[in-house]
PDB file of C-alpha atoms in Angstrom:
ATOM      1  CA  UNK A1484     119.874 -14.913  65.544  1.00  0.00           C
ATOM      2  CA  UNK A1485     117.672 -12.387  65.083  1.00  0.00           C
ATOM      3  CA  UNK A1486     118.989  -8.280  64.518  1.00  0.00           C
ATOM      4  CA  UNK A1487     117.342  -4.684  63.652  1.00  0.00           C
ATOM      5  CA  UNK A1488     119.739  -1.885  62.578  1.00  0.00           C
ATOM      6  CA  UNK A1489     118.247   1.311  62.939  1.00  0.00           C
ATOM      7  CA  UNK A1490     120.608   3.544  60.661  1.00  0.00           C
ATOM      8  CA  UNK A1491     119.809   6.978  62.206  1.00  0.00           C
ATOM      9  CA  UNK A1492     120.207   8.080  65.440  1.00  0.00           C
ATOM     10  CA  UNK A1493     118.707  11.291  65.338  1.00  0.00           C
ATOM     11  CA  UNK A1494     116.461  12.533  63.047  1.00  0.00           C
ATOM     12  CA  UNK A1495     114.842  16.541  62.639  1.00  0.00           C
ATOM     13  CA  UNK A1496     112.278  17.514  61.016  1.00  0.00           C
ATOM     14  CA  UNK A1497     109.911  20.672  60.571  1.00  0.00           C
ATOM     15  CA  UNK A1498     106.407  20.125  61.846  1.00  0.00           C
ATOM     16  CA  UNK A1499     104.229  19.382  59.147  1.00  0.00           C
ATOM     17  CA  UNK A1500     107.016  17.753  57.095  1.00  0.00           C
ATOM     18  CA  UNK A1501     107.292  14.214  56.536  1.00  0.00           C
ATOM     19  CA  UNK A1502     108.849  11.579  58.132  1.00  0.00           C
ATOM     20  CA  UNK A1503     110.440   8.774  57.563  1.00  0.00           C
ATOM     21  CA  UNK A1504     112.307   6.359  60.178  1.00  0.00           C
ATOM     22  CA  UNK A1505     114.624   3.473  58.712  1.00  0.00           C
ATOM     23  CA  UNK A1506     114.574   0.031  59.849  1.00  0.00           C
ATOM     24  CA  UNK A1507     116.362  -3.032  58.422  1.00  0.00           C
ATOM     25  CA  UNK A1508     116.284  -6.412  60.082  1.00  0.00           C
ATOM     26  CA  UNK A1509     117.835  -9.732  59.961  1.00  0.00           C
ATOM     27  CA  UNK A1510     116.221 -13.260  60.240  1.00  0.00           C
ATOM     28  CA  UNK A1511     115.796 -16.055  58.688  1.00  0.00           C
ATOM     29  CA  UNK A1512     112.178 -16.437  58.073  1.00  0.00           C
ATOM     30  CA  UNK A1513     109.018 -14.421  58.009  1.00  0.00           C
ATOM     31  CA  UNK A1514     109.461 -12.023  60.758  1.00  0.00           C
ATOM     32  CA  UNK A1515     107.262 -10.366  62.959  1.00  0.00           C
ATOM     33  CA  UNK A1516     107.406  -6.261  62.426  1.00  0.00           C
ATOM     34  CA  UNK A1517     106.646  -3.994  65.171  1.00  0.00           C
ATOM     35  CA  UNK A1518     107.498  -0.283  65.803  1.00  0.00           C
ATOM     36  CA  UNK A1519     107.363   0.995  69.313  1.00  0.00           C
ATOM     37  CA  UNK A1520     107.475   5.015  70.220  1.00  0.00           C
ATOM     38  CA  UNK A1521     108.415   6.156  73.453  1.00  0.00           C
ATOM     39  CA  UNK A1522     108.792   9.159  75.688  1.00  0.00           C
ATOM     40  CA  UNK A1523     111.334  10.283  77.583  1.00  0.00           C
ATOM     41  CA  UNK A1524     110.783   8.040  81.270  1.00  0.00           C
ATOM     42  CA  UNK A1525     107.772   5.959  80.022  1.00  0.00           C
ATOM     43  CA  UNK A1526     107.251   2.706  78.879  1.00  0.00           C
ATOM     44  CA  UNK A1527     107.056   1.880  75.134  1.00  0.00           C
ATOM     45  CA  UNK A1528     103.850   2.135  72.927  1.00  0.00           C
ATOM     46  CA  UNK A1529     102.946   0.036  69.947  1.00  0.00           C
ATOM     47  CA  UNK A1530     102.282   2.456  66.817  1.00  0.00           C
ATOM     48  CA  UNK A1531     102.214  -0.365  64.187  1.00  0.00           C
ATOM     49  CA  UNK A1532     103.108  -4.564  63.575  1.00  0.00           C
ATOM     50  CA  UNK A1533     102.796  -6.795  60.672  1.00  0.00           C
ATOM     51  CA  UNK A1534     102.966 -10.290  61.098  1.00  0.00           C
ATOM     52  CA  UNK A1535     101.601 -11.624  57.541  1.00  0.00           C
ATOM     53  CA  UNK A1536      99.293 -10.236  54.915  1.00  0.00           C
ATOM     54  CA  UNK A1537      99.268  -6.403  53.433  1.00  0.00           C
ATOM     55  CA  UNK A1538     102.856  -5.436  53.749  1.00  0.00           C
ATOM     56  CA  UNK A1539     101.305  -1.542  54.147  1.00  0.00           C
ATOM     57  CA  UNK A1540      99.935  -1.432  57.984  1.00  0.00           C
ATOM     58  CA  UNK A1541      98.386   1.366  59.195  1.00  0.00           C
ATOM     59  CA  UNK A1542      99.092   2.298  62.864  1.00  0.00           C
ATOM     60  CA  UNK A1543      97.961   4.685  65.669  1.00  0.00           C
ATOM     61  CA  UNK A1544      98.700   8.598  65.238  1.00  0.00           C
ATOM     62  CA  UNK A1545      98.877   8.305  61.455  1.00  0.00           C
ATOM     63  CA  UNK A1546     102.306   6.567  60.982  1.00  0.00           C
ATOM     64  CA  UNK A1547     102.053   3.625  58.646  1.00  0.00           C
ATOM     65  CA  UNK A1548     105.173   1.263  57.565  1.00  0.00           C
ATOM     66  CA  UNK A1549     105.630  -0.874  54.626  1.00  0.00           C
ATOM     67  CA  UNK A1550     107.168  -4.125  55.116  1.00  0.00           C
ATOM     68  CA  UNK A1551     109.324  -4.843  51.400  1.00  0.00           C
ATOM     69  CA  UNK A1552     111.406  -8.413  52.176  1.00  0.00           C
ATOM     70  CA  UNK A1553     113.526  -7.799  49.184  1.00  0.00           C
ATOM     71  CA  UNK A1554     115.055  -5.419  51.122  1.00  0.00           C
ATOM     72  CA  UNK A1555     114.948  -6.701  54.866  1.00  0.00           C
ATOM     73  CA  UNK A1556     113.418  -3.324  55.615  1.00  0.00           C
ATOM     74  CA  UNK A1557     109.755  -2.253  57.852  1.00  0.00           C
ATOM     75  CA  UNK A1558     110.079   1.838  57.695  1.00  0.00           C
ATOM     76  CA  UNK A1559     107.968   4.274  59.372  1.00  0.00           C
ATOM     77  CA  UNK A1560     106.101   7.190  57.588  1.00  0.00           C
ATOM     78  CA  UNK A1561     104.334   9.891  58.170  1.00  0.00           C
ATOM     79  CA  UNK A1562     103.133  12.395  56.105  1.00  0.00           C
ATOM     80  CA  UNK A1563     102.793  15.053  58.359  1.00  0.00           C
ATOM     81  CA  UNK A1564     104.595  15.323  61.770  1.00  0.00           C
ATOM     82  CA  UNK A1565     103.230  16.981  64.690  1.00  0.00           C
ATOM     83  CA  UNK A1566     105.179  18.521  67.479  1.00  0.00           C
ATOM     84  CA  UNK A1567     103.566  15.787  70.202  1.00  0.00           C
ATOM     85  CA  UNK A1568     105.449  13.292  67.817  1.00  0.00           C
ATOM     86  CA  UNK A1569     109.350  14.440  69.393  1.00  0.00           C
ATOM     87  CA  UNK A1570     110.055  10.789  70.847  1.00  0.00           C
ATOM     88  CA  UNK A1571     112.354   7.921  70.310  1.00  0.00           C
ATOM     89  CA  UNK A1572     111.167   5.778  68.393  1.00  0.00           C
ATOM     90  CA  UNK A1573     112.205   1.646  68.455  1.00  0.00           C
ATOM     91  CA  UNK A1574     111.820  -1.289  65.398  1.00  0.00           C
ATOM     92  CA  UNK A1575     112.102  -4.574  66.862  1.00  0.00           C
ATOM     93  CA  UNK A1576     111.514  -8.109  65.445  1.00  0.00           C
ATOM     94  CA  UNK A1577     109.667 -10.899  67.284  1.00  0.00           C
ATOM     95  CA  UNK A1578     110.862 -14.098  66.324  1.00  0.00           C
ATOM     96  CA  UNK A1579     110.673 -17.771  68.087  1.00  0.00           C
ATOM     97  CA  UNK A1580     113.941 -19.225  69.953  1.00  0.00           C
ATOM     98  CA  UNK A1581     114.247 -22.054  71.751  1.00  0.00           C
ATOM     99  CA  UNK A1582     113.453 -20.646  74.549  1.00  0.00           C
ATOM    100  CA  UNK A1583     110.166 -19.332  72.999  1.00  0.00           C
ATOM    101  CA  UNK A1584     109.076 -15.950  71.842  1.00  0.00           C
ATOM    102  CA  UNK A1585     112.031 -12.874  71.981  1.00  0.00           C
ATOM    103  CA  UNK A1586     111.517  -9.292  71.023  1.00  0.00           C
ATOM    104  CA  UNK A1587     114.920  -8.067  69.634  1.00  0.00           C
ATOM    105  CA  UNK A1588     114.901  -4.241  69.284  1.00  0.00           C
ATOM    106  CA  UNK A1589     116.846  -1.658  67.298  1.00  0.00           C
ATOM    107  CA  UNK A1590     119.004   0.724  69.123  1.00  0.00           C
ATOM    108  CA  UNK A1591     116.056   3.339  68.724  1.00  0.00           C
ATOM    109  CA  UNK A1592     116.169   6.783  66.405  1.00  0.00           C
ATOM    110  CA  UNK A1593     115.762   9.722  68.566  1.00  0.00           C
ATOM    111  CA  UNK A1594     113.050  12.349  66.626  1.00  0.00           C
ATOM    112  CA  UNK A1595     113.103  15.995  67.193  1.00  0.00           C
ATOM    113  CA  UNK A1596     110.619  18.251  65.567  1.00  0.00           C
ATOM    114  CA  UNK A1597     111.044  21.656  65.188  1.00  0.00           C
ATOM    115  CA  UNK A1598     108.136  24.058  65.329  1.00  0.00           C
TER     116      UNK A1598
ATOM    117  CA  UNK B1234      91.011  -0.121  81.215  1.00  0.00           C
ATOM    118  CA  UNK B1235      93.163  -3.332  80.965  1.00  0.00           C
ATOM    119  CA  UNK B1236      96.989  -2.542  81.316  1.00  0.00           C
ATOM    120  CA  UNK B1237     100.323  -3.280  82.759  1.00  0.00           C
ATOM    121  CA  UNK B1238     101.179  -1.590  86.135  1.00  0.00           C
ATOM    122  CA  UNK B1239     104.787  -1.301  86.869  1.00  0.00           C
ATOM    123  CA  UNK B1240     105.358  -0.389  91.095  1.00  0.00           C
ATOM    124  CA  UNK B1241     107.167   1.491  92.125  1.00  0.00           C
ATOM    125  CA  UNK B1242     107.841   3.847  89.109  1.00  0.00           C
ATOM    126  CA  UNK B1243     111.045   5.110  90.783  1.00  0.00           C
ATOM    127  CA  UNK B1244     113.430   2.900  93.315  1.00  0.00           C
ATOM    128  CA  UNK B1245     116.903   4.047  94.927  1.00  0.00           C
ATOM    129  CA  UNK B1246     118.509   1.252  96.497  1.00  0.00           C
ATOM    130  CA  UNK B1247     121.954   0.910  97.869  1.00  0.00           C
ATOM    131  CA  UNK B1248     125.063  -1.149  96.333  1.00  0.00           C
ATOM    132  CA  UNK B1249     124.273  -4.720  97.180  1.00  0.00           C
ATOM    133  CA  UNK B1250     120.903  -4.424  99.240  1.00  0.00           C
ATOM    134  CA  UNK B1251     118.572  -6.526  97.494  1.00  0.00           C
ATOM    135  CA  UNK B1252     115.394  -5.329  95.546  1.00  0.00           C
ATOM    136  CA  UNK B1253     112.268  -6.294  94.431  1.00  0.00           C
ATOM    137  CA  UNK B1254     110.806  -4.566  91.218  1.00  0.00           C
ATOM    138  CA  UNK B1255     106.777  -5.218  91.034  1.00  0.00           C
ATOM    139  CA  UNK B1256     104.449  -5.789  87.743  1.00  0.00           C
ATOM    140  CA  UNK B1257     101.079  -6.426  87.506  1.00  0.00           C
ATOM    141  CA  UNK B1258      98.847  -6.493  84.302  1.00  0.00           C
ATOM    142  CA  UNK B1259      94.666  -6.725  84.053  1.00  0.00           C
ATOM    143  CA  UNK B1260      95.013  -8.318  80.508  1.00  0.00           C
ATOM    144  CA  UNK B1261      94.893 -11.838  81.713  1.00  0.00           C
ATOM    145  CA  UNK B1262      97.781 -12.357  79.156  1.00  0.00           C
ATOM    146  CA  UNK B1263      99.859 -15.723  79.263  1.00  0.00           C
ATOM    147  CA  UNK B1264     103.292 -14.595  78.842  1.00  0.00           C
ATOM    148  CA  UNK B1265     105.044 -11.757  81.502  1.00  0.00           C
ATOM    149  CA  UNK B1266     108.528 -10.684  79.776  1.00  0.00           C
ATOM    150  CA  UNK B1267     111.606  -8.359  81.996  1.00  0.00           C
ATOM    151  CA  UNK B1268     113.273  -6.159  79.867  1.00  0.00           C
ATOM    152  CA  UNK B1269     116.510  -3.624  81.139  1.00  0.00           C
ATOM    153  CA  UNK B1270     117.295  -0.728  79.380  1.00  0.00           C
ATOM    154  CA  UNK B1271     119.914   1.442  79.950  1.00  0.00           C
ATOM    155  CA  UNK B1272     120.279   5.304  79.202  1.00  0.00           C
ATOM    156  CA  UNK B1273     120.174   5.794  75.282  1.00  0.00           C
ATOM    157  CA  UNK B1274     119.847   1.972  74.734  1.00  0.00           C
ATOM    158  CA  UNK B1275     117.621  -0.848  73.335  1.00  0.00           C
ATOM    159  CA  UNK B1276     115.500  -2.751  75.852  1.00  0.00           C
ATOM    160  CA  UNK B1277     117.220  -6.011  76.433  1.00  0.00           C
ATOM    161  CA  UNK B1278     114.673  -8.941  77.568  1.00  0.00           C
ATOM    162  CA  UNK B1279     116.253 -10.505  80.536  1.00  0.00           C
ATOM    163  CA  UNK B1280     113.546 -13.433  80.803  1.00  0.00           C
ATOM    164  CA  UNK B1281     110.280 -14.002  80.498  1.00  0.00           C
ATOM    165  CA  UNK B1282     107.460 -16.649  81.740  1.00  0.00           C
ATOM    166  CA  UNK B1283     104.753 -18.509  79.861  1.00  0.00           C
ATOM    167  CA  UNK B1284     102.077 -19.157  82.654  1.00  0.00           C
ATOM    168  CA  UNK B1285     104.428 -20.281  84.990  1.00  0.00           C
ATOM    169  CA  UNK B1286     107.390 -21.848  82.614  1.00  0.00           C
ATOM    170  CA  UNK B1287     110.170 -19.984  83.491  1.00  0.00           C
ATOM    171  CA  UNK B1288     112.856 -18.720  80.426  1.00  0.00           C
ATOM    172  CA  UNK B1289     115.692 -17.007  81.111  1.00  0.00           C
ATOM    173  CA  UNK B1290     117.903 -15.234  78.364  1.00  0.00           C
ATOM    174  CA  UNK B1291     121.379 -16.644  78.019  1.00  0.00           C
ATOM    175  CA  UNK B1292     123.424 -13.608  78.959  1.00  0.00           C
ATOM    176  CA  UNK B1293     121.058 -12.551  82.090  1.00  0.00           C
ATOM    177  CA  UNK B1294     123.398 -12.238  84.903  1.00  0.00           C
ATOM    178  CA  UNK B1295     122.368 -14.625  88.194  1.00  0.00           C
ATOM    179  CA  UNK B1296     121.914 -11.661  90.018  1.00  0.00           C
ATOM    180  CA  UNK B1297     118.841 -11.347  88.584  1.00  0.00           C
ATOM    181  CA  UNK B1298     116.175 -14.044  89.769  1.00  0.00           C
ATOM    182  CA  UNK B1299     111.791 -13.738  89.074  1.00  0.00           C
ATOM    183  CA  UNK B1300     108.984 -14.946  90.493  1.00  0.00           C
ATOM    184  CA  UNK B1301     105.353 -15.159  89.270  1.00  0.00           C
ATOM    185  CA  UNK B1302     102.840 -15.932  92.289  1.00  0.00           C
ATOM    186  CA  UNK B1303      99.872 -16.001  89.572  1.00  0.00           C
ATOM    187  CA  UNK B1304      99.003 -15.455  86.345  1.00  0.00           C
ATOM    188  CA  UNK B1305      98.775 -11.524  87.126  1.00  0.00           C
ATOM    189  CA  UNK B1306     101.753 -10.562  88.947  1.00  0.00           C
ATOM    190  CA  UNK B1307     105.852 -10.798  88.056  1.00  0.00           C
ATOM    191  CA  UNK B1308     108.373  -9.835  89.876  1.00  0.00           C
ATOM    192  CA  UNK B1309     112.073  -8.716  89.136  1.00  0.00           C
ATOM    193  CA  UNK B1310     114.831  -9.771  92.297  1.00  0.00           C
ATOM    194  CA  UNK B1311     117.824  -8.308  92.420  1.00  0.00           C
ATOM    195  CA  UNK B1312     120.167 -10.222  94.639  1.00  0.00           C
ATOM    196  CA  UNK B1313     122.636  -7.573  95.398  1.00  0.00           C
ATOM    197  CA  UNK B1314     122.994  -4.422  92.642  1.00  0.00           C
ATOM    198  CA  UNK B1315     125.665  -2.969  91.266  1.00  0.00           C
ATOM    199  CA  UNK B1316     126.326   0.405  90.161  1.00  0.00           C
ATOM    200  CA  UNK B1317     125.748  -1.149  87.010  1.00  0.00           C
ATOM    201  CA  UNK B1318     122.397  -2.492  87.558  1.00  0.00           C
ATOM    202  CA  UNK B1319     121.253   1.014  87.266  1.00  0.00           C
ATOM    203  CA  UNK B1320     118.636   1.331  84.385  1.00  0.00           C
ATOM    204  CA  UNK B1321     114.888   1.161  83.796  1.00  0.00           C
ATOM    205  CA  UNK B1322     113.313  -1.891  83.722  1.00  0.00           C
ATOM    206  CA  UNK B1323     110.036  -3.012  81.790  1.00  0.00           C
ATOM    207  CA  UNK B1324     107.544  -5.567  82.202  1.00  0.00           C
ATOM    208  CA  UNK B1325     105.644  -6.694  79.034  1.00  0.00           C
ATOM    209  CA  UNK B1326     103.012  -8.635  78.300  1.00  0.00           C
ATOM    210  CA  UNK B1327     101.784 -10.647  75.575  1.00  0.00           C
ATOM    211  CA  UNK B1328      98.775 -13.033  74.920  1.00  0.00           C
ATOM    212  CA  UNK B1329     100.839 -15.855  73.613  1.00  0.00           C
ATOM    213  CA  UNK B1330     104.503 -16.483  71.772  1.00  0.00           C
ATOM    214  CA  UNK B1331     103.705 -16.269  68.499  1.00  0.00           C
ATOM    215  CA  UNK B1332     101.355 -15.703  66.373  1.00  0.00           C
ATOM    216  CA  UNK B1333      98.382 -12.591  66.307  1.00  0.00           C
ATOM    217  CA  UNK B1334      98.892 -13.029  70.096  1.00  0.00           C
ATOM    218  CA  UNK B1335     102.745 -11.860  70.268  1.00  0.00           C
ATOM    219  CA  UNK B1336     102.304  -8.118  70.498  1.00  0.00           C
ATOM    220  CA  UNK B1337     103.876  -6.817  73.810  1.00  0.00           C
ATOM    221  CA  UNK B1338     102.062  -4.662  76.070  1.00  0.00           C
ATOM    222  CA  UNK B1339     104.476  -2.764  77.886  1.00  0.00           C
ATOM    223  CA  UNK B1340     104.235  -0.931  81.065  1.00  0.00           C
ATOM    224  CA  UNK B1341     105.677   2.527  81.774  1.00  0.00           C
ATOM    225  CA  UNK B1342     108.700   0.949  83.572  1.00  0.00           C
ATOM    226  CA  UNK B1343     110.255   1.207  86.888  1.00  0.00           C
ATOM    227  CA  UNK B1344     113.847   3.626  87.328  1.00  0.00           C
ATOM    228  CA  UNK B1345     116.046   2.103  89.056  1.00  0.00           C
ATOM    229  CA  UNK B1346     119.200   4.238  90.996  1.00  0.00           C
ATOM    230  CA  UNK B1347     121.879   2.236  92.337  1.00  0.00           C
ATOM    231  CA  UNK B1348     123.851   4.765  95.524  1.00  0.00           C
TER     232      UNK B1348
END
């Protein structure tokens, strides 16, 4: 089966400093990447995926990830955080079962951003 | 604009008085998904449907049944909730399993409260 360790649980940073959120994942094929942000009581919003092709994918809101198999990891950059950015922020790996598609997510990093 | 709509965004129910949880999406998407996530937790998918195939997750309680009338609504029964039942719930949707078509739209979730 499918997993995502996301090593931090909290992350702060300085607005205008860069960022950088950790994901590593387990599967045994070619997964499908995705990062998901969200606020505190919403739903969850899709910054970035990868699914095949350039493993450097540019999102919304200037994040990008890099997707390096060697080391089972998809992490999230950003050069330069804004305050608007404080969020958690949730890897997860899409991968087919037997029961068809599942989205298996990490247990989220919580950013704070300090003005 | 074509989204997910998640009604009512916040629900107080009693200990064992059945609910209903409601999701509709404008996307025309194939696959509806149920995810629960609890305070400072992952989203866990509880089942999802393709068109109208039904596929529940292996560890979803049977207090927790779905129906989808059509191809734009879902909804999330639950039989009789328990204290621990409380959590926010998300609908997703998704063009197809796999694929370009697997990103999840998700909408901004419904809070449950369990008295």
């Amino acid at each position: 089966a499918q997993s995502v360790t996301q090593p931090d649980i909290h992350i702060t940073v300085s607005e205008g400093a860069s960022l950088e959120l950790r994901c590593n994942y387990s599967y045994g094929a070619t997964p499908y990447l995705f990062w998901y942000v969200q606020s505190p009581g919403q739903g969850l919003q899709l910054l970035l995926k990868y699914f095949s092709g350039d493993t450097l994918v540019q999102g919304i809101k200037g994040f990008e990830a890099e997707f390096k198999r060697s080391q089972s990891s998809f992490n999230l950059r950003k050069p330069s955080v804004h305050w608007s950015d404080a969020a958690e922020y949730f890897c997860a790996v899409g991968a087919l079962t037997g029961g068809g598609n599942k989205l298996t997510f990490g247990t989220g990093t919580q950013l704070k951003v300090e003005l | 604009d074509a989204m997910v709509i998640q009604n009512p965004r916040y629900q107080v129910t009693q200990f064992g008085k059945p609910v209903t949880l409601s999701c509709s999406q404008t996307l025309n998407h194939n696959v509806m998904y149920w995810y629960q996530q609890k305070s400072s937790q992952a989203p866990k998918l509880l089942f999802h449907y393709y068109d109208k195939d039904f596929n529940n997750e292996a560890d979803t309680p049977d207090n927790f049944q779905s129906r989808r009338p059509n191809t734009s609504f879902c909804f999330l029964d639950i039989r009789s909730p328990g204290l621990g039942d409380a959590a926010m719930y998300l609908c997703a949707t998704s063009k197809e399993l796999a694929g370009s078509g697997n990103e999840q739209f998700f909408g901004p979730g419904t809070r449950l409260t369990v008295l």
